Amino acid sequence: MTATTSRPVGKRLTLGSFLGSGFLWLYALIAIAPLVLMVLNSFRTMPEMAKSPLGLPLEPSLTSYQKAWITADFQTYFFNSIFVTVASVLLSTAVSLLAAYAFARTKSRIFTLLEGTFLSGLMLPVYLAILPLFFLLDSLGMVSNLWSLILVYAALGIPFSTFVLTGFFRQLPIELDEAAKLDGAGSFTTFLRVHLPLVRPAIATVIVFRFVPVWNDFFYPLILIRDQKAYTLPVGITRFFGEYQTDWATLFAGLTLATIPLVVLFLLATKQIVSGLTAGMSK
Amino acid sequence: MPVTKTRRSRHTGITLSRRAGMVFVLPALILFVIFILYPLVTALSYSLFDWTGIVRGDFSVLDNYVTIFTQLPYKDAIPNAFVHNILLFVGAMVFQNTIGLGLAVLLHRVRRFKRFFQTVYTLPYLVSPLVVGYLWSLMLSPLFGPVNAILKGVGLDALAQPWLGNPTTAIWVVVFVTAWQWVGFPVLLYGAALGGIPDEIDEAASLDGASSWQRFRDITGPLLLPAIGTVSVLTFIGAMEAFAIPYALGGSAGNPAGATDVLSLLFYRTAFESGSSNAIGTSSAIATLLFLFIFGVALLMTWLMRRAERRLY
């Protein structure tokens, strides 16, 4: 009895809780094992893998990374992806901030209508309109140009970004605007100097949340990018998988390279990701 | 004038004039109209014309829609792909609401390693679907694939097989890999919903003698319903839009022999790989129907969910 008094009632170690934590660990293994194998095998060589598919990289080799990065041109794909993702997320966030501020600080039917139109983009499968988009960009001579991806992704980010940011701007008290106005600030100065610093957490959420789908997107570059020099990572990977079919170590290295920025982002912004994924539940 | 303005803004929250507001909205509006609204409206109109290559011909009313339901390969390929999309939806729903829900409930009770588990379960959700698909294709490879190696290692040699080469197992691989990637999201969402239920309710029911299964069925379950509804709608949209995972596992043709084909792949092939002279017309008809189906069902599900919630509370 004395031994258990320190534990709150109902938190005793029962068979049920033992099985429960066993299940948590087992699923953790199922979720992480393929990713761990991907990283481990990227440091091994093909003969090692053929001998034992599940071994540890006892003599870690970086040859496969060198091959993927230089010979298979991952450096080009990687920097294209970085450029497209960063530029489109920044552009999308900037225009969404301006629009969200207007939605939160006006009351007129036209703005309600516009806000609703933007919001509908959250549920519409807009990727199905790829043909007219392709012809439009083609007529502008922008097919295979990274800016076509940047502009499309920036537009695709508007529904989610304005939705999150408008909610934040609405929470800021109107007295802030009045005080700024009394100090002689115009509406743009008020937005820039007073509101923007206050919605910084929301900006972080929006940036993190748009980064992931843009970085991972495969559909748009598959159709809009026809020149190998302008491939982003996902399209680059499909080509690479055709060419290096039998060179597993290099394939694993390529997959790992495409995943690293996301893991770095996740570790830097776990809080934003966990709270952002569950944001819809706080209503 | 300044007096009335202050009074108005205090009551309605207005600080921007209509003109200033328009200036703020304009950059986003321009991007949205050019790259989203215009293509959407135009895509719909494409399906109503007869095309020769990229030259638009006569207005053909619903001819393209008749074609995709009466002519080969479309009349066989569409139902085939549609069934696979539905399997993806049902498979992911079952996976998320058994294993996913179970993990969320267990995770709600533990204190130690909670963040660790959350992180590990969410990681696959963040990785590119294309990378996930290719990674699993290597894992399941009949030659050096670790999955078959493990099966042989534990004496289940009979189960080891070319998972993606066999038409009956291939679609289940796509279903499993999709569910595996998505499960982290419901775990987090259900976890947040469980966190929102006050402990007192559970304790009170416990004092009244309710067993833990009764408490789950009558208290926790119904309170989780909004979260389950949200997950269902998003899973439906995701399953109907599936593209990258099936592409990585079965190529754009949905190999072997269309066993992993889905509607988005069919649309892509029809539009860009078919070589048919009316590719634009037929693919736009497929796109329009898929568009209306996804949007319509998503709206219907949201409406049903709201109604169910209103009945319950």
PDB file of C-alpha atoms in Angstrom, chain A residues 11 20 23-25 27-28 30-32 34-35 37-38 46 50 53-54 95 98-99 101-108 110-111 114 117-118 123-133 135-137 151-152 154-156 158-159 174 177-178 181 187-188 191 212 216 218-219 222-223 226 234 237-238 241 248 251-252 255 258-259 262 266 270 273-274 277-278 281, chain B residues 9 12-16 18 21-22 24-25 27-29 31-32 34-36 39-40 42-43 46 54 95 99 103 106-107 109-110 113 116-117 119-131 134-136 138-139 141 144-146 149-150 180 183 185 188-189 192-193 227 240-241 243-244 247 264 267-268 272 280 283-284 287 290-291 294-295 298-299 302:
ATOM      1  CA  LYS A  11      -2.827   5.297 -12.555  1.00  0.00           C
ATOM      2  CA  GLY A  20      -1.487   0.248 -24.191  1.00  0.00           C
ATOM      3  CA  PHE A  23       0.791  -0.587 -28.749  1.00  0.00           C
ATOM      4  CA  LEU A  24       2.105   3.019 -28.729  1.00  0.00           C
ATOM      5  CA  TRP A  25       5.697   1.787 -29.099  1.00  0.00           C
ATOM      6  CA  TYR A  27       3.021   1.805 -33.898  1.00  0.00           C
ATOM      7  CA  ALA A  28       5.886   4.247 -33.369  1.00  0.00           C
ATOM      8  CA  ILE A  30       5.748   1.083 -37.865  1.00  0.00           C
ATOM      9  CA  ALA A  31       5.618   4.847 -38.454  1.00  0.00           C
ATOM     10  CA  ILE A  32       9.338   5.502 -38.194  1.00  0.00           C
ATOM     11  CA  PRO A  34      10.632   2.982 -43.182  1.00  0.00           C
ATOM     12  CA  LEU A  35      12.107   6.458 -42.705  1.00  0.00           C
ATOM     13  CA  LEU A  37      15.672   2.398 -43.141  1.00  0.00           C
ATOM     14  CA  MET A  38      15.751   5.054 -45.835  1.00  0.00           C
ATOM     15  CA  MET A  46      24.523  -1.937 -53.115  1.00  0.00           C
ATOM     16  CA  ALA A  50      21.826  -7.294 -51.602  1.00  0.00           C
ATOM     17  CA  PRO A  53      18.374  -5.795 -46.657  1.00  0.00           C
ATOM     18  CA  LEU A  54      18.192  -4.905 -42.969  1.00  0.00           C
ATOM     19  CA  VAL A  95      -0.589  39.396 -50.377  1.00  0.00           C
ATOM     20  CA  LEU A  98      -2.813  42.702 -46.932  1.00  0.00           C
ATOM     21  CA  ALA A  99      -6.097  41.045 -47.907  1.00  0.00           C
ATOM     22  CA  TYR A 101      -6.175  43.066 -42.904  1.00  0.00           C
ATOM     23  CA  ALA A 102      -8.788  44.506 -45.250  1.00  0.00           C
ATOM     24  CA  PHE A 103     -11.275  41.710 -44.457  1.00  0.00           C
ATOM     25  CA  ALA A 104     -10.850  42.272 -40.728  1.00  0.00           C
ATOM     26  CA  ARG A 105     -11.104  46.050 -40.876  1.00  0.00           C
ATOM     27  CA  THR A 106     -13.941  46.703 -43.307  1.00  0.00           C
ATOM     28  CA  LYS A 107     -17.611  45.925 -43.276  1.00  0.00           C
ATOM     29  CA  SER A 108     -19.157  45.960 -46.660  1.00  0.00           C
ATOM     30  CA  ILE A 110     -18.266  43.233 -51.368  1.00  0.00           C
ATOM     31  CA  PHE A 111     -15.554  42.256 -48.867  1.00  0.00           C
ATOM     32  CA  LEU A 114     -14.527  38.291 -51.643  1.00  0.00           C
ATOM     33  CA  THR A 117     -14.734  33.406 -52.610  1.00  0.00           C
ATOM     34  CA  PHE A 118     -11.215  33.032 -51.233  1.00  0.00           C
ATOM     35  CA  MET A 123     -12.525  22.924 -50.540  1.00  0.00           C
ATOM     36  CA  LEU A 124     -12.284  23.103 -54.334  1.00  0.00           C
ATOM     37  CA  PRO A 125     -10.094  20.590 -56.201  1.00  0.00           C
ATOM     38  CA  VAL A 126      -8.491  23.431 -58.189  1.00  0.00           C
ATOM     39  CA  TYR A 127      -5.737  21.207 -59.615  1.00  0.00           C
ATOM     40  CA  LEU A 128      -8.317  19.843 -62.078  1.00  0.00           C
ATOM     41  CA  ALA A 129      -8.231  23.203 -63.891  1.00  0.00           C
ATOM     42  CA  ILE A 130      -4.678  22.488 -65.033  1.00  0.00           C
ATOM     43  CA  LEU A 131      -5.379  22.570 -68.794  1.00  0.00           C
ATOM     44  CA  PRO A 132      -6.484  26.213 -69.072  1.00  0.00           C
ATOM     45  CA  LEU A 133      -3.694  27.127 -66.646  1.00  0.00           C
ATOM     46  CA  PHE A 135      -2.414  27.168 -71.986  1.00  0.00           C
ATOM     47  CA  LEU A 136      -2.440  30.500 -70.175  1.00  0.00           C
ATOM     48  CA  LEU A 137       1.177  30.098 -69.049  1.00  0.00           C
ATOM     49  CA  LEU A 151       2.817  32.495 -59.069  1.00  0.00           C
ATOM     50  CA  VAL A 152       0.548  29.416 -59.121  1.00  0.00           C
ATOM     51  CA  ALA A 154       1.263  31.850 -54.330  1.00  0.00           C
ATOM     52  CA  ALA A 155      -2.331  31.925 -55.608  1.00  0.00           C
ATOM     53  CA  LEU A 156      -3.030  28.451 -54.205  1.00  0.00           C
ATOM     54  CA  ILE A 158      -4.237  32.532 -50.562  1.00  0.00           C
ATOM     55  CA  PRO A 159      -7.346  30.660 -49.273  1.00  0.00           C
ATOM     56  CA  ILE A 174     -10.087  48.355 -32.783  1.00  0.00           C
ATOM     57  CA  ASP A 177      -6.278  51.551 -34.945  1.00  0.00           C
ATOM     58  CA  GLU A 178      -7.902  54.566 -33.333  1.00  0.00           C
ATOM     59  CA  LYS A 181      -4.939  57.340 -36.230  1.00  0.00           C
ATOM     60  CA  SER A 187      -3.856  53.027 -42.809  1.00  0.00           C
ATOM     61  CA  PHE A 188      -0.759  51.451 -44.365  1.00  0.00           C
ATOM     62  CA  PHE A 191      -0.950  47.982 -40.742  1.00  0.00           C
ATOM     63  CA  VAL A 212       5.223  21.703 -46.637  1.00  0.00           C
ATOM     64  CA  ASN A 216       6.153  18.326 -51.676  1.00  0.00           C
ATOM     65  CA  PHE A 218       4.440  16.913 -57.653  1.00  0.00           C
ATOM     66  CA  PHE A 219       1.406  17.585 -59.856  1.00  0.00           C
ATOM     67  CA  LEU A 222       5.020  17.476 -63.684  1.00  0.00           C
ATOM     68  CA  ILE A 223       2.865  19.418 -66.129  1.00  0.00           C
ATOM     69  CA  ARG A 226       9.179  20.554 -69.362  1.00  0.00           C
ATOM     70  CA  PRO A 234       9.567  15.722 -56.875  1.00  0.00           C
ATOM     71  CA  ILE A 237      12.931  12.151 -58.367  1.00  0.00           C
ATOM     72  CA  THR A 238      10.642  10.470 -60.924  1.00  0.00           C
ATOM     73  CA  PHE A 241      14.003   6.587 -60.275  1.00  0.00           C
ATOM     74  CA  TRP A 248      19.343   1.469 -54.366  1.00  0.00           C
ATOM     75  CA  LEU A 251      17.863   6.116 -54.593  1.00  0.00           C
ATOM     76  CA  PHE A 252      17.729   6.139 -50.785  1.00  0.00           C
ATOM     77  CA  LEU A 255      14.836  10.374 -51.085  1.00  0.00           C
ATOM     78  CA  ALA A 258      14.307  15.514 -50.511  1.00  0.00           C
ATOM     79  CA  THR A 259      13.126  14.930 -46.947  1.00  0.00           C
ATOM     80  CA  LEU A 262      11.083  19.054 -43.937  1.00  0.00           C
ATOM     81  CA  PHE A 266       9.567  20.131 -38.249  1.00  0.00           C
ATOM     82  CA  THR A 270       7.003  21.454 -33.897  1.00  0.00           C
ATOM     83  CA  ILE A 273       2.785  22.365 -36.638  1.00  0.00           C
ATOM     84  CA  VAL A 274       1.042  20.600 -33.773  1.00  0.00           C
ATOM     85  CA  LEU A 277      -2.945  20.951 -37.368  1.00  0.00           C
ATOM     86  CA  THR A 278      -5.391  21.097 -34.512  1.00  0.00           C
ATOM     87  CA  MET A 281     -10.699  22.224 -33.104  1.00  0.00           C
TER      88      MET A 281
ATOM     89  CA  SER B   9     -15.941  52.493 -36.160  1.00  0.00           C
ATOM     90  CA  THR B  12     -18.927  48.129 -36.448  1.00  0.00           C
ATOM     91  CA  GLY B  13     -15.170  47.685 -36.404  1.00  0.00           C
ATOM     92  CA  ILE B  14     -14.493  49.751 -39.509  1.00  0.00           C
ATOM     93  CA  THR B  15     -11.218  51.589 -39.850  1.00  0.00           C
ATOM     94  CA  LEU B  16     -10.610  51.223 -43.561  1.00  0.00           C
ATOM     95  CA  ARG B  18     -13.916  50.892 -49.030  1.00  0.00           C
ATOM     96  CA  GLY B  21      -9.749  48.172 -48.435  1.00  0.00           C
ATOM     97  CA  MET B  22      -9.817  47.439 -52.158  1.00  0.00           C
ATOM     98  CA  PHE B  24      -5.246  46.084 -49.738  1.00  0.00           C
ATOM     99  CA  VAL B  25      -7.192  43.199 -51.304  1.00  0.00           C
ATOM    100  CA  PRO B  27      -2.782  41.956 -55.093  1.00  0.00           C
ATOM    101  CA  ALA B  28      -4.342  38.776 -53.677  1.00  0.00           C
ATOM    102  CA  LEU B  29      -7.427  39.205 -55.844  1.00  0.00           C
ATOM    103  CA  LEU B  31      -3.423  36.329 -58.283  1.00  0.00           C
ATOM    104  CA  PHE B  32      -6.589  34.471 -57.286  1.00  0.00           C
ATOM    105  CA  ILE B  34      -5.770  34.767 -62.886  1.00  0.00           C
ATOM    106  CA  PHE B  35      -4.481  31.486 -61.493  1.00  0.00           C
ATOM    107  CA  ILE B  36      -7.549  29.948 -59.826  1.00  0.00           C
ATOM    108  CA  PRO B  39      -8.807  28.390 -65.090  1.00  0.00           C
ATOM    109  CA  LEU B  40     -11.698  26.848 -63.138  1.00  0.00           C
ATOM    110  CA  THR B  42     -12.569  27.924 -68.423  1.00  0.00           C
ATOM    111  CA  ALA B  43     -11.960  24.233 -67.670  1.00  0.00           C
ATOM    112  CA  TYR B  46     -13.606  23.217 -72.372  1.00  0.00           C
ATOM    113  CA  ILE B  54      -5.375  22.466 -79.225  1.00  0.00           C
ATOM    114  CA  PHE B  95      -7.367   2.755 -40.396  1.00  0.00           C
ATOM    115  CA  ILE B  99      -5.698   2.422 -35.080  1.00  0.00           C
ATOM    116  CA  LEU B 103      -3.473   5.726 -30.543  1.00  0.00           C
ATOM    117  CA  LEU B 106      -3.876   5.908 -25.398  1.00  0.00           C
ATOM    118  CA  LEU B 107      -1.739   8.973 -26.008  1.00  0.00           C
ATOM    119  CA  ARG B 109      -3.546   9.003 -20.969  1.00  0.00           C
ATOM    120  CA  VAL B 110       0.239   8.871 -21.059  1.00  0.00           C
ATOM    121  CA  PHE B 113       7.163  10.519 -24.187  1.00  0.00           C
ATOM    122  CA  PHE B 116       7.994  11.966 -28.857  1.00  0.00           C
ATOM    123  CA  PHE B 117       5.036   9.822 -29.949  1.00  0.00           C
ATOM    124  CA  THR B 119       6.363  13.708 -33.458  1.00  0.00           C
ATOM    125  CA  VAL B 120       6.955  10.162 -34.684  1.00  0.00           C
ATOM    126  CA  TYR B 121       3.325   9.631 -35.739  1.00  0.00           C
ATOM    127  CA  THR B 122       3.207  12.966 -37.578  1.00  0.00           C
ATOM    128  CA  LEU B 123       6.489  12.595 -39.491  1.00  0.00           C
ATOM    129  CA  PRO B 124       5.117  10.459 -42.370  1.00  0.00           C
ATOM    130  CA  TYR B 125       2.348  13.032 -42.844  1.00  0.00           C
ATOM    131  CA  LEU B 126       4.924  15.726 -43.639  1.00  0.00           C
ATOM    132  CA  VAL B 127       7.063  13.727 -46.057  1.00  0.00           C
ATOM    133  CA  SER B 128       6.235  14.162 -49.742  1.00  0.00           C
ATOM    134  CA  PRO B 129       3.620  11.608 -50.903  1.00  0.00           C
ATOM    135  CA  LEU B 130       5.845  10.894 -53.883  1.00  0.00           C
ATOM    136  CA  VAL B 131       8.826  10.107 -51.618  1.00  0.00           C
ATOM    137  CA  TYR B 134       8.849   5.422 -53.855  1.00  0.00           C
ATOM    138  CA  LEU B 135      10.157   4.517 -50.394  1.00  0.00           C
ATOM    139  CA  TRP B 136       7.466   1.839 -49.985  1.00  0.00           C
ATOM    140  CA  LEU B 138      11.654  -0.153 -52.445  1.00  0.00           C
ATOM    141  CA  MET B 139      10.545  -1.592 -49.083  1.00  0.00           C
ATOM    142  CA  SER B 141      10.515  -4.915 -53.721  1.00  0.00           C
ATOM    143  CA  PHE B 144      16.031  -6.902 -51.840  1.00  0.00           C
ATOM    144  CA  GLY B 145      12.952  -5.476 -50.124  1.00  0.00           C
ATOM    145  CA  PRO B 146      13.166  -5.450 -46.322  1.00  0.00           C
ATOM    146  CA  ALA B 149      13.235 -10.229 -45.843  1.00  0.00           C
ATOM    147  CA  ILE B 150      11.464  -9.760 -42.491  1.00  0.00           C
ATOM    148  CA  TRP B 180       0.076   4.928 -43.136  1.00  0.00           C
ATOM    149  CA  VAL B 183      -2.706   8.545 -39.693  1.00  0.00           C
ATOM    150  CA  PHE B 185      -3.236  13.910 -38.632  1.00  0.00           C
ATOM    151  CA  LEU B 188      -3.295  14.922 -33.423  1.00  0.00           C
ATOM    152  CA  LEU B 189      -6.836  16.096 -34.155  1.00  0.00           C
ATOM    153  CA  ALA B 192      -6.872  17.892 -29.315  1.00  0.00           C
ATOM    154  CA  ALA B 193     -10.575  16.975 -29.124  1.00  0.00           C
ATOM    155  CA  ALA B 227     -13.407  15.809 -34.955  1.00  0.00           C
ATOM    156  CA  MET B 240     -10.545  11.471 -54.354  1.00  0.00           C
ATOM    157  CA  GLU B 241      -7.568  13.697 -55.260  1.00  0.00           C
ATOM    158  CA  PHE B 243      -2.238  11.210 -57.345  1.00  0.00           C
ATOM    159  CA  ALA B 244       1.383  11.105 -56.157  1.00  0.00           C
ATOM    160  CA  TYR B 247       1.910   7.425 -59.432  1.00  0.00           C
ATOM    161  CA  SER B 264      -6.663  11.823 -61.157  1.00  0.00           C
ATOM    162  CA  PHE B 267      -7.464  12.474 -66.054  1.00  0.00           C
ATOM    163  CA  TYR B 268      -3.729  13.122 -66.363  1.00  0.00           C
ATOM    164  CA  PHE B 272      -1.378  14.593 -71.545  1.00  0.00           C
ATOM    165  CA  ILE B 280      -8.854  18.245 -74.197  1.00  0.00           C
ATOM    166  CA  SER B 283     -10.248  14.977 -70.181  1.00  0.00           C
ATOM    167  CA  SER B 284     -12.118  18.189 -69.330  1.00  0.00           C
ATOM    168  CA  ALA B 287     -12.203  16.748 -64.679  1.00  0.00           C
ATOM    169  CA  LEU B 290     -14.687  14.704 -60.648  1.00  0.00           C
ATOM    170  CA  PHE B 291     -14.706  18.347 -59.581  1.00  0.00           C
ATOM    171  CA  ILE B 294     -15.650  16.056 -54.816  1.00  0.00           C
ATOM    172  CA  PHE B 295     -17.142  19.458 -54.097  1.00  0.00           C
ATOM    173  CA  ALA B 298     -17.737  17.392 -49.385  1.00  0.00           C
ATOM    174  CA  LEU B 299     -20.546  19.952 -48.982  1.00  0.00           C
ATOM    175  CA  THR B 302     -20.305  18.962 -43.959  1.00  0.00           C
TER     176      THR B 302
END
